Amino acid sequence: AECTSVVGGESASARVDQILAFVARAGNSVVAWAAVDDDDLAPIGAAGEESMMRAVFRQQFVRTRPSRGLTGSAAERLIRRLSAEEEEEEEGDE
């Protein structure tokens, strides 16, 4: 597994750009991906007014709480996001 760095800034918008750039560079070698952060990188207020790539990011984002970290429910959301992409990949292979 690889992670992005803070190159380009630490704002929420810069981090989203870094993650999307990483996924784009990885191309077909990435079967499934998700983003996890305790900052709200996909605010509800931006829904519907964002680019297509940011809308895709929103679907792959799981927010955690700084005081609790990765909880069981957040882990389940991550698994669902990753599993959904794997299922789509398998259906495309048929």
Tab-separated table of N, CA, C and O in Angstrom:
chain	number	residue	atom	x	y	z
A	1	ALA	N	0.844	-1.181	0.000
A	1	ALA	CA	0.000	0.000	0.000
A	1	ALA	C	0.887	1.241	0.000
A	1	ALA	O	1.943	1.246	0.607
A	2	GLU	N	0.419	2.245	-0.685
A	2	GLU	CA	1.151	3.498	-0.730
A	2	GLU	C	0.295	4.613	-0.163
A	2	GLU	O	-0.919	4.504	-0.103
A	3	CYS	N	0.949	5.676	0.248
A	3	CYS	CA	0.253	6.829	0.797
A	3	CYS	C	0.703	8.068	0.046
A	3	CYS	O	1.762	8.089	-0.558
A	4	THR	N	-0.101	9.114	0.106
A	4	THR	CA	0.299	10.379	-0.487
A	4	THR	C	1.046	11.181	0.555
A	4	THR	O	0.996	10.893	1.742
A	5	SER	N	1.739	12.208	0.115
A	5	SER	CA	2.462	13.085	1.031
A	5	SER	C	1.727	14.411	1.124
A	5	SER	O	0.664	14.586	0.552
A	6	VAL	N	2.307	15.353	1.825
A	6	VAL	CA	1.684	16.673	1.948
A	6	VAL	C	2.273	17.664	0.950
A	6	VAL	O	2.104	18.855	1.091
A	7	VAL	N	2.958	17.181	-0.072
A	7	VAL	CA	3.510	18.055	-1.099
A	7	VAL	C	2.370	18.813	-1.760
A	7	VAL	O	1.373	18.220	-2.154
A	8	GLY	N	2.490	20.110	-1.846
A	8	GLY	CA	1.453	20.917	-2.473
A	8	GLY	C	0.539	21.577	-1.458
A	8	GLY	O	-0.360	22.307	-1.813
A	9	GLY	N	0.770	21.312	-0.191
A	9	GLY	CA	-0.020	21.954	0.844
A	9	GLY	C	-0.774	20.960	1.692
A	9	GLY	O	-0.883	19.794	1.358
A	10	GLU	N	-1.268	21.455	2.799
A	10	GLU	CA	-1.982	20.599	3.730
A	10	GLU	C	-3.465	20.913	3.798
A	10	GLU	O	-4.172	20.338	4.615
A	11	SER	N	-3.962	21.796	2.936
A	11	SER	CA	-5.388	22.091	2.956
A	11	SER	C	-6.164	20.860	2.513
A	11	SER	O	-5.634	19.967	1.848
A	12	ALA	N	-7.432	20.815	2.883
A	12	ALA	CA	-8.282	19.686	2.484
A	12	ALA	C	-8.318	19.557	0.967
A	12	ALA	O	-8.206	18.460	0.423
A	13	SER	N	-8.445	20.675	0.285
A	13	SER	CA	-8.506	20.650	-1.177
A	13	SER	C	-7.211	20.111	-1.778
A	13	SER	O	-7.229	19.312	-2.714
A	14	ALA	N	-6.078	20.530	-1.221
A	14	ALA	CA	-4.778	20.053	-1.722
A	14	ALA	C	-4.637	18.558	-1.487
A	14	ALA	O	-4.127	17.829	-2.340
A	15	ARG	N	-5.106	18.065	-0.346
A	15	ARG	CA	-5.004	16.633	-0.071
A	15	ARG	C	-5.873	15.832	-1.026
A	15	ARG	O	-5.473	14.773	-1.504
A	16	VAL	N	-7.074	16.323	-1.313
A	16	VAL	CA	-7.933	15.634	-2.280
A	16	VAL	C	-7.249	15.594	-3.639
A	16	VAL	O	-7.219	14.548	-4.297
A	17	ASP	N	-6.679	16.716	-4.069
A	17	ASP	CA	-5.961	16.754	-5.350
A	17	ASP	C	-4.816	15.755	-5.370
A	17	ASP	O	-4.587	15.078	-6.372
A	18	GLN	N	-4.073	15.651	-4.254
A	18	GLN	CA	-2.950	14.710	-4.174
A	18	GLN	C	-3.439	13.264	-4.306
A	18	GLN	O	-2.838	12.455	-5.019
A	19	ILE	N	-4.515	12.946	-3.626
A	19	ILE	CA	-5.051	11.580	-3.672
A	19	ILE	C	-5.549	11.248	-5.070
A	19	ILE	O	-5.249	10.182	-5.621
A	20	LEU	N	-6.296	12.168	-5.684
A	20	LEU	CA	-6.811	11.924	-7.034
A	20	LEU	C	-5.670	11.816	-8.045
A	20	LEU	O	-5.735	10.986	-8.956
A	21	ALA	N	-4.625	12.616	-7.880
A	21	ALA	CA	-3.472	12.530	-8.782
A	21	ALA	C	-2.774	11.179	-8.627
A	21	ALA	O	-2.370	10.563	-9.617
A	22	PHE	N	-2.651	10.708	-7.400
A	22	PHE	CA	-2.039	9.404	-7.155
A	22	PHE	C	-2.835	8.296	-7.837
A	22	PHE	O	-2.279	7.430	-8.520
A	23	VAL	N	-4.159	8.320	-7.675
A	23	VAL	CA	-5.014	7.293	-8.284
A	23	VAL	C	-4.913	7.368	-9.809
A	23	VAL	O	-4.828	6.338	-10.479
A	24	ALA	N	-4.898	8.579	-10.351
A	24	ALA	CA	-4.787	8.737	-11.808
A	24	ALA	C	-3.454	8.199	-12.314
A	24	ALA	O	-3.406	7.521	-13.347
A	25	ARG	N	-2.366	8.497	-11.605
A	25	ARG	CA	-1.041	7.999	-12.013
A	25	ARG	C	-0.975	6.482	-11.951
A	25	ARG	O	-0.339	5.841	-12.776
A	26	ALA	N	-1.634	5.905	-10.966
A	26	ALA	CA	-1.583	4.451	-10.786
A	26	ALA	C	-2.350	3.723	-11.886
A	26	ALA	O	-2.041	2.581	-12.204
A	27	GLY	N	-3.346	4.386	-12.457
A	27	GLY	CA	-4.097	3.816	-13.577
A	27	GLY	C	-4.714	2.472	-13.265
A	27	GLY	O	-5.276	2.262	-12.192
A	28	ASN	N	-4.589	1.546	-14.189
A	28	ASN	CA	-5.217	0.228	-14.061
A	28	ASN	C	-4.576	-0.657	-13.004
A	28	ASN	O	-5.095	-1.726	-12.712
A	29	SER	N	-3.435	-0.237	-12.463
A	29	SER	CA	-2.811	-1.054	-11.427
A	29	SER	C	-3.566	-0.956	-10.098
A	29	SER	O	-3.339	-1.757	-9.207
A	30	VAL	N	-4.468	0.019	-9.978
A	30	VAL	CA	-5.295	0.150	-8.775
A	30	VAL	C	-6.638	-0.510	-9.042
A	30	VAL	O	-7.396	-0.071	-9.895
A	31	VAL	N	-6.909	-1.580	-8.315
A	31	VAL	CA	-8.174	-2.294	-8.471
A	31	VAL	C	-9.241	-1.645	-7.602
A	31	VAL	O	-10.387	-1.513	-8.000
A	32	ALA	N	-8.856	-1.231	-6.408
A	32	ALA	CA	-9.790	-0.595	-5.482
A	32	ALA	C	-9.021	0.417	-4.644
A	32	ALA	O	-7.840	0.230	-4.361
A	33	TRP	N	-9.702	1.492	-4.271
A	33	TRP	CA	-9.054	2.493	-3.422
A	33	TRP	C	-10.097	3.185	-2.562
A	33	TRP	O	-11.280	3.184	-2.872
A	34	ALA	N	-9.625	3.739	-1.462
A	34	ALA	CA	-10.464	4.528	-0.566
A	34	ALA	C	-9.557	5.527	0.132
A	34	ALA	O	-8.345	5.332	0.213
A	35	ALA	N	-10.147	6.596	0.601
A	35	ALA	CA	-9.416	7.619	1.345
A	35	ALA	C	-10.019	7.716	2.741
A	35	ALA	O	-11.235	7.696	2.897
A	36	VAL	N	-9.145	7.813	3.741
A	36	VAL	CA	-9.569	7.901	5.133
A	36	VAL	C	-8.890	9.111	5.750
A	36	VAL	O	-7.688	9.295	5.596
A	37	ASP	N	-9.663	9.936	6.432
A	37	ASP	CA	-9.082	11.105	7.085
A	37	ASP	C	-10.007	11.557	8.195
A	37	ASP	O	-11.208	11.305	8.141
A	38	ASP	N	-9.433	12.224	9.193
A	38	ASP	CA	-10.278	12.780	10.240
A	38	ASP	C	-10.707	14.209	9.925
A	38	ASP	O	-11.517	14.778	10.637
A	39	ASP	N	-10.194	14.792	8.866
A	39	ASP	CA	-10.692	16.068	8.356
A	39	ASP	C	-11.776	15.776	7.325
A	39	ASP	O	-11.726	14.756	6.638
A	40	ASP	N	-12.730	16.671	7.206
A	40	ASP	CA	-13.815	16.472	6.240
A	40	ASP	C	-13.333	16.869	4.849
A	40	ASP	O	-13.409	18.023	4.461
A	41	LEU	N	-12.815	15.908	4.114
A	41	LEU	CA	-12.300	16.159	2.768
A	41	LEU	C	-13.403	16.160	1.718
A	41	LEU	O	-13.150	16.491	0.561
A	42	ALA	N	-14.604	15.789	2.111
A	42	ALA	CA	-15.729	15.737	1.161
A	42	ALA	C	-16.965	16.351	1.828
A	42	ALA	O	-17.936	15.648	2.116
A	43	PRO	N	-16.939	17.661	2.081
A	43	PRO	CA	-18.068	18.271	2.792
A	43	PRO	C	-19.376	18.155	2.015
A	43	PRO	O	-19.402	18.319	0.802
A	44	ILE	N	-20.438	17.863	2.735
A	44	ILE	CA	-21.768	17.703	2.132
A	44	ILE	C	-22.175	18.967	1.387
A	44	ILE	O	-22.822	18.894	0.352
A	45	GLY	N	-21.811	20.125	1.886
A	45	GLY	CA	-22.186	21.388	1.251
A	45	GLY	C	-21.670	21.528	-0.170
A	45	GLY	O	-22.217	22.282	-0.967
A	46	ALA	N	-20.631	20.790	-0.520
A	46	ALA	CA	-20.051	20.869	-1.859
A	46	ALA	C	-20.684	19.879	-2.832
A	46	ALA	O	-20.452	19.961	-4.033
A	47	ALA	N	-21.486	18.962	-2.327
A	47	ALA	CA	-22.104	17.947	-3.189
A	47	ALA	C	-22.936	18.613	-4.275
A	47	ALA	O	-23.679	19.549	-4.030
A	48	GLY	N	-22.779	18.125	-5.495
A	48	GLY	CA	-23.536	18.653	-6.625
A	48	GLY	C	-22.893	19.851	-7.291
A	48	GLY	O	-23.264	20.215	-8.399
A	49	GLU	N	-21.926	20.470	-6.641
A	49	GLU	CA	-21.254	21.646	-7.198
A	49	GLU	C	-19.784	21.380	-7.452
A	49	GLU	O	-19.012	22.303	-7.651
A	50	GLU	N	-19.401	20.116	-7.443
A	50	GLU	CA	-17.994	19.765	-7.566
A	50	GLU	C	-17.735	19.078	-8.899
A	50	GLU	O	-18.656	18.666	-9.591
A	51	SER	N	-16.464	18.942	-9.226
A	51	SER	CA	-16.092	18.261	-10.465
A	51	SER	C	-16.447	16.782	-10.372
A	51	SER	O	-16.702	16.251	-9.286
A	52	MET	N	-16.437	16.119	-11.501
A	52	MET	CA	-16.734	14.688	-11.541
A	52	MET	C	-15.730	13.905	-10.691
A	52	MET	O	-16.105	12.995	-9.959
A	53	MET	N	-14.465	14.273	-10.753
A	53	MET	CA	-13.446	13.554	-9.979
A	53	MET	C	-13.651	13.740	-8.483
A	53	MET	O	-13.456	12.821	-7.703
A	54	ARG	N	-14.050	14.934	-8.077
A	54	ARG	CA	-14.316	15.152	-6.644
A	54	ARG	C	-15.576	14.398	-6.215
A	54	ARG	O	-15.663	13.944	-5.076
A	55	ALA	N	-16.530	14.234	-7.103
A	55	ALA	CA	-17.714	13.428	-6.796
A	55	ALA	C	-17.307	11.962	-6.616
A	55	ALA	O	-17.810	11.277	-5.723
A	56	VAL	N	-16.392	11.483	-7.451
A	56	VAL	CA	-15.863	10.120	-7.304
A	56	VAL	C	-15.141	10.012	-5.963
A	56	VAL	O	-15.314	9.036	-5.223
A	57	PHE	N	-14.352	11.020	-5.633
A	57	PHE	CA	-13.631	11.023	-4.351
A	57	PHE	C	-14.627	10.890	-3.196
A	57	PHE	O	-14.417	10.113	-2.276
A	58	ARG	N	-15.712	11.654	-3.264
A	58	ARG	CA	-16.729	11.629	-2.205
A	58	ARG	C	-17.220	10.194	-1.966
A	58	ARG	O	-17.430	9.771	-0.831
A	59	GLN	N	-17.404	9.436	-3.041
A	59	GLN	CA	-17.896	8.060	-2.916
A	59	GLN	C	-16.867	7.141	-2.272
A	59	GLN	O	-17.217	6.101	-1.731
A	60	GLN	N	-15.603	7.507	-2.339
A	60	GLN	CA	-14.531	6.659	-1.821
A	60	GLN	C	-14.000	7.125	-0.465
A	60	GLN	O	-13.076	6.537	0.074
A	61	PHE	N	-14.581	8.184	0.091
A	61	PHE	CA	-14.068	8.793	1.311
A	61	PHE	C	-14.779	8.281	2.550
A	61	PHE	O	-15.995	8.147	2.572
A	62	VAL	N	-13.991	7.994	3.580
A	62	VAL	CA	-14.526	7.633	4.890
A	62	VAL	C	-13.886	8.572	5.905
A	62	VAL	O	-12.658	8.650	6.006
A	63	ARG	N	-14.742	9.280	6.627
A	63	ARG	CA	-14.229	10.206	7.644
A	63	ARG	C	-14.215	9.521	9.000
A	63	ARG	O	-15.153	8.818	9.367
A	64	THR	N	-13.136	9.727	9.719
A	64	THR	CA	-13.018	9.218	11.079
A	64	THR	C	-13.062	10.397	12.042
A	64	THR	O	-12.962	11.550	11.625
A	65	ARG	N	-13.195	10.109	13.298
A	65	ARG	CA	-13.163	11.137	14.336
A	65	ARG	C	-11.777	11.124	14.983
A	65	ARG	O	-11.289	10.049	15.356
A	66	PRO	N	-11.150	12.295	15.133
A	66	PRO	CA	-9.804	12.323	15.709
A	66	PRO	C	-9.741	11.685	17.099
A	66	PRO	O	-8.745	11.058	17.453
A	67	SER	N	-10.791	11.823	17.865
A	67	SER	CA	-10.790	11.306	19.234
A	67	SER	C	-10.974	9.790	19.296
A	67	SER	O	-10.682	9.175	20.316
A	68	ARG	N	-11.443	9.188	18.195
A	68	ARG	CA	-11.741	7.753	18.212
A	68	ARG	C	-10.908	6.953	17.224
A	68	ARG	O	-10.799	5.742	17.327
A	69	GLY	N	-10.378	7.601	16.206
A	69	GLY	CA	-9.606	6.884	15.200
A	69	GLY	C	-10.489	6.015	14.328
A	69	GLY	O	-11.659	6.302	14.120
A	70	LEU	N	-9.926	4.948	13.830
A	70	LEU	CA	-10.652	4.038	12.940
A	70	LEU	C	-11.496	3.086	13.780
A	70	LEU	O	-10.982	2.179	14.424
A	71	THR	N	-12.793	3.308	13.771
A	71	THR	CA	-13.716	2.483	14.547
A	71	THR	C	-14.196	1.310	13.701
A	71	THR	O	-13.953	1.249	12.495
A	72	GLY	N	-14.910	0.407	14.334
A	72	GLY	CA	-15.471	-0.731	13.617
A	72	GLY	C	-16.410	-0.298	12.507
A	72	GLY	O	-16.373	-0.847	11.405
A	73	SER	N	-17.253	0.714	12.763
A	73	SER	CA	-18.204	1.147	11.728
A	73	SER	C	-17.482	1.826	10.563
A	73	SER	O	-17.859	1.634	9.411
A	74	ALA	N	-16.431	2.594	10.855
A	74	ALA	CA	-15.660	3.211	9.772
A	74	ALA	C	-14.951	2.127	8.962
A	74	ALA	O	-14.892	2.200	7.730
A	75	ALA	N	-14.432	1.118	9.634
A	75	ALA	CA	-13.767	0.014	8.932
A	75	ALA	C	-14.756	-0.723	8.034
A	75	ALA	O	-14.419	-1.095	6.908
A	76	GLU	N	-15.979	-0.910	8.508
A	76	GLU	CA	-17.004	-1.559	7.686
A	76	GLU	C	-17.321	-0.728	6.449
A	76	GLU	O	-17.498	-1.283	5.354
A	77	ARG	N	-17.387	0.604	6.583
A	77	ARG	CA	-17.626	1.470	5.423
A	77	ARG	C	-16.475	1.347	4.429
A	77	ARG	O	-16.698	1.293	3.213
A	78	LEU	N	-15.250	1.293	4.927
A	78	LEU	CA	-14.084	1.109	4.049
A	78	LEU	C	-14.172	-0.205	3.291
A	78	LEU	O	-13.948	-0.257	2.084
A	79	ILE	N	-14.494	-1.258	3.996
A	79	ILE	CA	-14.596	-2.577	3.368
A	79	ILE	C	-15.667	-2.569	2.290
A	79	ILE	O	-15.466	-3.103	1.194
A	80	ARG	N	-16.822	-1.939	2.570
A	80	ARG	CA	-17.887	-1.868	1.560
A	80	ARG	C	-17.413	-1.120	0.322
A	80	ARG	O	-17.683	-1.539	-0.804
A	81	ARG	N	-16.713	-0.005	0.497
A	81	ARG	CA	-16.226	0.757	-0.660
A	81	ARG	C	-15.227	-0.068	-1.476
A	81	ARG	O	-15.300	-0.114	-2.691
A	82	LEU	N	-14.313	-0.699	-0.794
A	82	LEU	CA	-13.310	-1.499	-1.498
A	82	LEU	C	-13.924	-2.744	-2.134
A	82	LEU	O	-13.573	-3.110	-3.246
A	83	SER	N	-14.857	-3.376	-1.454
A	83	SER	CA	-15.507	-4.567	-1.992
A	83	SER	C	-16.359	-4.245	-3.208
A	83	SER	O	-16.414	-5.022	-4.153
A	84	ALA	N	-17.030	-3.105	-3.189
A	84	ALA	CA	-17.866	-2.711	-4.329
A	84	ALA	C	-17.015	-2.561	-5.579
A	84	ALA	O	-17.414	-2.988	-6.663
A	85	GLU	N	-15.833	-1.977	-5.454
A	85	GLU	CA	-14.965	-1.828	-6.622
A	85	GLU	C	-14.457	-3.172	-7.097
A	85	GLU	O	-14.361	-3.403	-8.291
A	86	GLU	N	-14.141	-4.066	-6.182
A	86	GLU	CA	-13.671	-5.390	-6.585
A	86	GLU	C	-14.774	-6.149	-7.307
A	86	GLU	O	-14.522	-6.837	-8.282
A	87	GLU	N	-16.021	-6.019	-6.841
A	87	GLU	CA	-17.139	-6.685	-7.500
A	87	GLU	C	-17.341	-6.133	-8.908
A	87	GLU	O	-17.588	-6.888	-9.837
A	88	GLU	N	-17.213	-4.814	-9.084
A	88	GLU	CA	-17.346	-4.216	-10.419
A	88	GLU	C	-16.249	-4.730	-11.329
A	88	GLU	O	-16.490	-5.020	-12.493
A	89	GLU	N	-15.036	-4.874	-10.817
A	89	GLU	CA	-13.908	-5.372	-11.591
A	89	GLU	C	-14.175	-6.808	-12.038
A	89	GLU	O	-13.946	-7.175	-13.174
A	90	GLU	N	-14.689	-7.640	-11.120
A	90	GLU	CA	-14.979	-9.037	-11.436
A	90	GLU	C	-16.081	-9.151	-12.478
A	90	GLU	O	-16.021	-9.979	-13.374
A	91	GLU	N	-17.115	-8.301	-12.383
A	91	GLU	CA	-18.187	-8.334	-13.352
A	91	GLU	C	-17.682	-7.955	-14.740
A	91	GLU	O	-18.125	-8.495	-15.746
A	92	GLY	N	-16.711	-7.057	-14.799
A	92	GLY	CA	-16.135	-6.653	-16.079
A	92	GLY	C	-15.301	-7.732	-16.714
A	92	GLY	O	-15.091	-7.748	-17.923
A	93	ASP	N	-14.821	-8.679	-15.904
A	93	ASP	CA	-13.994	-9.776	-16.411
A	93	ASP	C	-14.830	-10.880	-17.045
A	93	ASP	O	-14.300	-11.738	-17.732
A	94	GLU	N	-16.132	-10.880	-16.774
A	94	GLU	CA	-16.974	-11.982	-17.287
A	94	GLU	C	-17.296	-11.822	-18.748
A	94	GLU	O	-17.254	-10.851	-19.359
